[in-house]
């Protein structure tokens, strides 16, 4: 994860609007504090960026403001042209503070070739997504590992599409952001959780 992995110029979320979003305030082995986002997929499991955390030591109690998000089926969809919602507590812009309130914005999936040219150190294959917002809306530092979600894909159910992975330059949306695509990892996630399938896999 690059340090520029980051939501700026988004909207403030209402309480319970993204009940699956987890804010992770962590401390590394050098004592430095950092923030990541995550997605609650079961009461004891959060999906996030690899450097953030591997699991919860105690279950999360579900209520009207705390709920899980569904995992996607690995159907080979590249989602190009689709619009999904990203949420996070990251920086509000370059050199701006971390947000105290959950922010969100919509991002459109672009062809991976666009991000491949921009992030030549990353391999933008079928396990990655290239996303760009409009009007300067983007991810920012502290959003790393946070969810890119398909809201209301099945009634009131939400589906996890990607995780914030890489960003470049300022947080003002000039460049697209890179996301890890969740679908290719669903079998592995279920293995780690010790079950063959988790609830809804769509």
PDB file of C-alpha atoms in Angstrom, residues 4-200:
ATOM      1  CA  UNK A   4      -1.231   8.076  -0.815  1.00  0.00           C
ATOM      2  CA  UNK A   5      -3.965   5.429  -0.465  1.00  0.00           C
ATOM      3  CA  UNK A   6      -6.838   7.736   0.267  1.00  0.00           C
ATOM      4  CA  UNK A   7     -11.837  10.106   0.314  1.00  0.00           C
ATOM      5  CA  UNK A   8     -11.751  13.769  -0.360  1.00  0.00           C
ATOM      6  CA  UNK A   9     -14.539  16.095  -1.453  1.00  0.00           C
ATOM      7  CA  UNK A  10     -17.108  13.452  -0.543  1.00  0.00           C
ATOM      8  CA  UNK A  11     -20.361  13.733   1.353  1.00  0.00           C
ATOM      9  CA  UNK A  12     -20.891  13.139   5.080  1.00  0.00           C
ATOM     10  CA  UNK A  13     -22.649   9.839   5.776  1.00  0.00           C
ATOM     11  CA  UNK A  14     -25.706   9.533   7.998  1.00  0.00           C
ATOM     12  CA  UNK A  15     -25.604   7.264  11.055  1.00  0.00           C
ATOM     13  CA  UNK A  16     -26.209   3.695   9.854  1.00  0.00           C
ATOM     14  CA  UNK A  17     -25.911   4.587   6.150  1.00  0.00           C
ATOM     15  CA  UNK A  18     -22.874   2.308   5.744  1.00  0.00           C
ATOM     16  CA  UNK A  19     -23.351  -0.134   8.651  1.00  0.00           C
ATOM     17  CA  UNK A  20     -20.641  -2.508   7.386  1.00  0.00           C
ATOM     18  CA  UNK A  21     -17.863   0.138   7.361  1.00  0.00           C
ATOM     19  CA  UNK A  22     -15.198  -0.388  10.031  1.00  0.00           C
ATOM     20  CA  UNK A  23     -12.824   2.389  11.127  1.00  0.00           C
ATOM     21  CA  UNK A  24      -9.505   0.933  12.255  1.00  0.00           C
ATOM     22  CA  UNK A  25      -7.217   3.223  14.278  1.00  0.00           C
ATOM     23  CA  UNK A  26      -4.022   1.217  14.703  1.00  0.00           C
ATOM     24  CA  UNK A  27      -0.457   1.507  15.965  1.00  0.00           C
ATOM     25  CA  UNK A  28       2.537  -0.050  14.212  1.00  0.00           C
ATOM     26  CA  UNK A  29       5.552  -1.699  15.884  1.00  0.00           C
ATOM     27  CA  UNK A  30       7.348   1.687  15.932  1.00  0.00           C
ATOM     28  CA  UNK A  31       4.512   3.289  17.890  1.00  0.00           C
ATOM     29  CA  UNK A  32       3.209   5.286  14.908  1.00  0.00           C
ATOM     30  CA  UNK A  33      -0.573   5.612  14.703  1.00  0.00           C
ATOM     31  CA  UNK A  34      -2.352   5.142  11.382  1.00  0.00           C
ATOM     32  CA  UNK A  35      -5.890   4.637  10.113  1.00  0.00           C
ATOM     33  CA  UNK A  36      -7.430   2.086   7.779  1.00  0.00           C
ATOM     34  CA  UNK A  37     -10.927   1.193   6.674  1.00  0.00           C
ATOM     35  CA  UNK A  38     -12.522  -2.219   6.527  1.00  0.00           C
ATOM     36  CA  UNK A  39     -15.723  -4.106   5.751  1.00  0.00           C
ATOM     37  CA  UNK A  40     -17.578  -6.212   8.312  1.00  0.00           C
ATOM     38  CA  UNK A  41     -18.439  -9.543   6.643  1.00  0.00           C
ATOM     39  CA  UNK A  42     -19.312 -11.487   9.837  1.00  0.00           C
ATOM     40  CA  UNK A  43     -19.467 -10.616  13.534  1.00  0.00           C
ATOM     41  CA  UNK A  44     -15.804 -11.608  14.015  1.00  0.00           C
ATOM     42  CA  UNK A  45     -14.381 -10.847  10.551  1.00  0.00           C
ATOM     43  CA  UNK A  46     -13.335  -7.640   8.810  1.00  0.00           C
ATOM     44  CA  UNK A  47     -11.891  -7.553   5.284  1.00  0.00           C
ATOM     45  CA  UNK A  48      -9.250  -4.833   4.906  1.00  0.00           C
ATOM     46  CA  UNK A  49      -5.834  -4.125   3.423  1.00  0.00           C
ATOM     47  CA  UNK A  50      -3.156  -6.656   4.341  1.00  0.00           C
ATOM     48  CA  UNK A  51      -1.097  -4.246   6.442  1.00  0.00           C
ATOM     49  CA  UNK A  52      -4.023  -3.242   8.630  1.00  0.00           C
ATOM     50  CA  UNK A  53      -5.336  -6.190  10.652  1.00  0.00           C
ATOM     51  CA  UNK A  54      -6.175  -9.884  10.279  1.00  0.00           C
ATOM     52  CA  UNK A  55      -9.251 -10.341  12.469  1.00  0.00           C
ATOM     53  CA  UNK A  56     -11.142  -9.193  15.517  1.00  0.00           C
ATOM     54  CA  UNK A  57     -10.453 -10.592  18.968  1.00  0.00           C
ATOM     55  CA  UNK A  58     -14.058 -10.136  20.063  1.00  0.00           C
ATOM     56  CA  UNK A  59     -17.290 -10.307  18.072  1.00  0.00           C
ATOM     57  CA  UNK A  60     -19.057  -7.164  16.923  1.00  0.00           C
ATOM     58  CA  UNK A  61     -22.613  -6.760  18.184  1.00  0.00           C
ATOM     59  CA  UNK A  62     -25.041  -6.141  15.331  1.00  0.00           C
ATOM     60  CA  UNK A  63     -27.773  -3.513  15.556  1.00  0.00           C
ATOM     61  CA  UNK A  64     -29.589  -1.078  13.253  1.00  0.00           C
ATOM     62  CA  UNK A  65     -26.331   0.847  12.705  1.00  0.00           C
ATOM     63  CA  UNK A  66     -23.941  -2.133  12.518  1.00  0.00           C
ATOM     64  CA  UNK A  67     -24.409  -4.865   9.899  1.00  0.00           C
ATOM     65  CA  UNK A  68     -22.430  -7.086   7.570  1.00  0.00           C
ATOM     66  CA  UNK A  69     -21.870  -6.685   3.826  1.00  0.00           C
ATOM     67  CA  UNK A  70     -22.215  -9.549   1.333  1.00  0.00           C
ATOM     68  CA  UNK A  71     -19.313 -10.983  -0.617  1.00  0.00           C
ATOM     69  CA  UNK A  72     -19.552 -11.042  -4.430  1.00  0.00           C
ATOM     70  CA  UNK A  73     -19.579 -14.119  -6.636  1.00  0.00           C
ATOM     71  CA  UNK A  74     -16.449 -14.601  -8.756  1.00  0.00           C
ATOM     72  CA  UNK A  75     -18.296 -14.309 -12.063  1.00  0.00           C
ATOM     73  CA  UNK A  76     -15.488 -12.683 -14.049  1.00  0.00           C
ATOM     74  CA  UNK A  77     -17.311  -9.339 -14.322  1.00  0.00           C
ATOM     75  CA  UNK A  78     -14.839  -6.472 -14.895  1.00  0.00           C
ATOM     76  CA  UNK A  79     -17.507  -3.895 -13.843  1.00  0.00           C
ATOM     77  CA  UNK A  80     -16.180  -1.338 -16.395  1.00  0.00           C
ATOM     78  CA  UNK A  81     -18.694   1.516 -16.622  1.00  0.00           C
ATOM     79  CA  UNK A  82     -20.440   0.575 -13.369  1.00  0.00           C
ATOM     80  CA  UNK A  83     -20.664   3.096 -10.518  1.00  0.00           C
ATOM     81  CA  UNK A  84     -20.089   2.027  -6.904  1.00  0.00           C
ATOM     82  CA  UNK A  85     -19.837   3.800  -3.541  1.00  0.00           C
ATOM     83  CA  UNK A  86     -16.619   4.131  -1.525  1.00  0.00           C
ATOM     84  CA  UNK A  87     -16.664   5.232   2.121  1.00  0.00           C
ATOM     85  CA  UNK A  88     -13.943   6.185   4.565  1.00  0.00           C
ATOM     86  CA  UNK A  89     -12.606   8.206   7.492  1.00  0.00           C
ATOM     87  CA  UNK A  90      -9.420   9.170   5.627  1.00  0.00           C
ATOM     88  CA  UNK A  91      -7.993  12.619   4.971  1.00  0.00           C
ATOM     89  CA  UNK A  92     -10.363  15.225   3.547  1.00  0.00           C
ATOM     90  CA  UNK A  93      -7.692  16.303   1.046  1.00  0.00           C
ATOM     91  CA  UNK A  94      -3.938  16.579   0.636  1.00  0.00           C
ATOM     92  CA  UNK A  95      -2.359  18.002   3.832  1.00  0.00           C
ATOM     93  CA  UNK A  96      -5.798  18.029   5.500  1.00  0.00           C
ATOM     94  CA  UNK A  97      -6.721  16.146   8.698  1.00  0.00           C
ATOM     95  CA  UNK A  98      -8.318  12.729   8.973  1.00  0.00           C
ATOM     96  CA  UNK A  99     -12.103  12.941   8.970  1.00  0.00           C
ATOM     97  CA  UNK A 100     -14.000  12.531  12.239  1.00  0.00           C
ATOM     98  CA  UNK A 101     -17.143  11.629  10.297  1.00  0.00           C
ATOM     99  CA  UNK A 102     -17.625   8.911   7.711  1.00  0.00           C
ATOM    100  CA  UNK A 103     -17.401  10.303   4.167  1.00  0.00           C
ATOM    101  CA  UNK A 104     -18.565   8.696   0.930  1.00  0.00           C
ATOM    102  CA  UNK A 105     -18.625   9.267  -2.794  1.00  0.00           C
ATOM    103  CA  UNK A 106     -19.399   7.424  -6.005  1.00  0.00           C
ATOM    104  CA  UNK A 107     -16.639   6.172  -8.289  1.00  0.00           C
ATOM    105  CA  UNK A 108     -16.923   4.835 -11.826  1.00  0.00           C
ATOM    106  CA  UNK A 109     -14.975   1.752 -12.891  1.00  0.00           C
ATOM    107  CA  UNK A 110     -12.551   2.524 -15.715  1.00  0.00           C
ATOM    108  CA  UNK A 111     -10.530   0.113 -17.868  1.00  0.00           C
ATOM    109  CA  UNK A 112      -7.525  -1.248 -15.972  1.00  0.00           C
ATOM    110  CA  UNK A 113      -5.247  -0.094 -18.794  1.00  0.00           C
ATOM    111  CA  UNK A 114      -5.706   3.504 -17.549  1.00  0.00           C
ATOM    112  CA  UNK A 115      -4.367   2.660 -14.088  1.00  0.00           C
ATOM    113  CA  UNK A 116      -1.674   0.373 -15.498  1.00  0.00           C
ATOM    114  CA  UNK A 117      -0.125   3.356 -17.310  1.00  0.00           C
ATOM    115  CA  UNK A 118      -0.321   5.502 -14.156  1.00  0.00           C
ATOM    116  CA  UNK A 119       0.813   2.903 -11.613  1.00  0.00           C
ATOM    117  CA  UNK A 120       3.524   1.102 -13.539  1.00  0.00           C
ATOM    118  CA  UNK A 121       4.766  -0.603 -10.334  1.00  0.00           C
ATOM    119  CA  UNK A 122       1.378  -2.339  -9.930  1.00  0.00           C
ATOM    120  CA  UNK A 123       0.063  -5.178 -12.080  1.00  0.00           C
ATOM    121  CA  UNK A 124      -3.499  -4.143 -12.975  1.00  0.00           C
ATOM    122  CA  UNK A 125      -4.756  -7.616 -13.822  1.00  0.00           C
ATOM    123  CA  UNK A 126      -8.178  -9.173 -13.160  1.00  0.00           C
ATOM    124  CA  UNK A 127      -7.645  -8.858  -9.377  1.00  0.00           C
ATOM    125  CA  UNK A 128      -7.620  -5.039  -9.552  1.00  0.00           C
ATOM    126  CA  UNK A 129     -10.122  -2.272 -10.299  1.00  0.00           C
ATOM    127  CA  UNK A 130      -9.402   1.219 -11.642  1.00  0.00           C
ATOM    128  CA  UNK A 131     -11.866   3.839 -10.314  1.00  0.00           C
ATOM    129  CA  UNK A 132     -12.336   7.561 -10.810  1.00  0.00           C
ATOM    130  CA  UNK A 133     -14.742  10.030  -9.239  1.00  0.00           C
ATOM    131  CA  UNK A 134     -16.077  13.306 -10.571  1.00  0.00           C
ATOM    132  CA  UNK A 135     -15.816  16.876  -9.290  1.00  0.00           C
ATOM    133  CA  UNK A 136     -12.563  16.212  -7.429  1.00  0.00           C
ATOM    134  CA  UNK A 137     -13.996  13.328  -5.410  1.00  0.00           C
ATOM    135  CA  UNK A 138     -11.450  10.649  -4.540  1.00  0.00           C
ATOM    136  CA  UNK A 139     -10.023   8.380  -1.869  1.00  0.00           C
ATOM    137  CA  UNK A 140      -7.261   9.762   0.406  1.00  0.00           C
ATOM    138  CA  UNK A 141      -4.752   8.718   3.134  1.00  0.00           C
ATOM    139  CA  UNK A 142      -6.502   6.713   5.837  1.00  0.00           C
ATOM    140  CA  UNK A 143      -9.056   5.180   3.461  1.00  0.00           C
ATOM    141  CA  UNK A 144      -6.778   2.225   2.648  1.00  0.00           C
ATOM    142  CA  UNK A 145      -8.584  -1.112   2.978  1.00  0.00           C
ATOM    143  CA  UNK A 146     -11.986   0.576   2.979  1.00  0.00           C
ATOM    144  CA  UNK A 147     -14.972  -0.739   1.011  1.00  0.00           C
ATOM    145  CA  UNK A 148     -16.090  -0.071  -2.539  1.00  0.00           C
ATOM    146  CA  UNK A 149     -19.706  -1.236  -2.366  1.00  0.00           C
ATOM    147  CA  UNK A 150     -22.639  -2.053  -4.613  1.00  0.00           C
ATOM    148  CA  UNK A 151     -25.441  -0.518  -2.535  1.00  0.00           C
ATOM    149  CA  UNK A 152     -28.864  -2.137  -2.643  1.00  0.00           C
ATOM    150  CA  UNK A 153     -27.860  -4.730  -5.253  1.00  0.00           C
ATOM    151  CA  UNK A 154     -30.551  -7.043  -3.871  1.00  0.00           C
ATOM    152  CA  UNK A 155     -33.266  -5.182  -2.008  1.00  0.00           C
ATOM    153  CA  UNK A 156     -31.557  -3.620   0.995  1.00  0.00           C
ATOM    154  CA  UNK A 157     -28.481  -5.891   0.759  1.00  0.00           C
ATOM    155  CA  UNK A 158     -25.072  -4.385  -0.017  1.00  0.00           C
ATOM    156  CA  UNK A 159     -22.226  -6.196  -1.785  1.00  0.00           C
ATOM    157  CA  UNK A 160     -18.473  -5.664  -1.349  1.00  0.00           C
ATOM    158  CA  UNK A 161     -16.814  -5.067  -4.738  1.00  0.00           C
ATOM    159  CA  UNK A 162     -13.335  -3.787  -3.861  1.00  0.00           C
ATOM    160  CA  UNK A 163     -10.916  -2.500  -1.221  1.00  0.00           C
ATOM    161  CA  UNK A 164      -9.054   0.825  -1.440  1.00  0.00           C
ATOM    162  CA  UNK A 165      -5.504  -0.057  -2.476  1.00  0.00           C
ATOM    163  CA  UNK A 166      -3.401   2.624  -4.230  1.00  0.00           C
ATOM    164  CA  UNK A 167      -3.608   6.324  -5.034  1.00  0.00           C
ATOM    165  CA  UNK A 168      -1.362   8.856  -6.701  1.00  0.00           C
ATOM    166  CA  UNK A 169      -0.728  12.566  -6.357  1.00  0.00           C
ATOM    167  CA  UNK A 170      -3.165  14.812  -4.545  1.00  0.00           C
ATOM    168  CA  UNK A 171      -6.462  13.612  -3.139  1.00  0.00           C
ATOM    169  CA  UNK A 172      -8.414  15.892  -5.447  1.00  0.00           C
ATOM    170  CA  UNK A 173      -9.574  13.223  -7.911  1.00  0.00           C
ATOM    171  CA  UNK A 174      -7.270  14.173 -10.788  1.00  0.00           C
ATOM    172  CA  UNK A 175      -5.983  10.606 -11.010  1.00  0.00           C
ATOM    173  CA  UNK A 176      -7.943   7.356 -10.704  1.00  0.00           C
ATOM    174  CA  UNK A 177      -7.499   5.175  -7.626  1.00  0.00           C
ATOM    175  CA  UNK A 178      -6.630   1.496  -7.628  1.00  0.00           C
ATOM    176  CA  UNK A 179      -8.705  -1.063  -5.734  1.00  0.00           C
ATOM    177  CA  UNK A 180      -8.233  -4.738  -4.954  1.00  0.00           C
ATOM    178  CA  UNK A 181     -11.136  -6.646  -6.518  1.00  0.00           C
ATOM    179  CA  UNK A 182     -12.761  -8.861  -3.862  1.00  0.00           C
ATOM    180  CA  UNK A 183     -14.431 -11.515  -6.072  1.00  0.00           C
ATOM    181  CA  UNK A 184     -11.223 -13.450  -6.951  1.00  0.00           C
ATOM    182  CA  UNK A 185     -10.472 -13.827  -3.222  1.00  0.00           C
ATOM    183  CA  UNK A 186     -13.882 -14.997  -1.953  1.00  0.00           C
ATOM    184  CA  UNK A 187     -12.890 -18.681  -1.765  1.00  0.00           C
ATOM    185  CA  UNK A 188      -9.728 -17.763   0.158  1.00  0.00           C
ATOM    186  CA  UNK A 189     -11.702 -15.480   2.516  1.00  0.00           C
ATOM    187  CA  UNK A 190     -14.169 -18.286   3.225  1.00  0.00           C
ATOM    188  CA  UNK A 191     -11.281 -20.708   3.901  1.00  0.00           C
ATOM    189  CA  UNK A 192      -9.804 -18.255   6.410  1.00  0.00           C
ATOM    190  CA  UNK A 193     -13.180 -17.986   8.099  1.00  0.00           C
ATOM    191  CA  UNK A 194     -13.333 -21.778   8.353  1.00  0.00           C
ATOM    192  CA  UNK A 195     -16.481 -22.295   6.324  1.00  0.00           C
ATOM    193  CA  UNK A 196     -17.273 -23.254   2.752  1.00  0.00           C
ATOM    194  CA  UNK A 197     -19.544 -20.304   2.046  1.00  0.00           C
ATOM    195  CA  UNK A 198     -20.469 -17.201   3.959  1.00  0.00           C
ATOM    196  CA  UNK A 199     -24.119 -16.191   4.031  1.00  0.00           C
ATOM    197  CA  UNK A 200     -24.869 -14.328   0.850  1.00  0.00           C
TER     198      UNK A 200
END
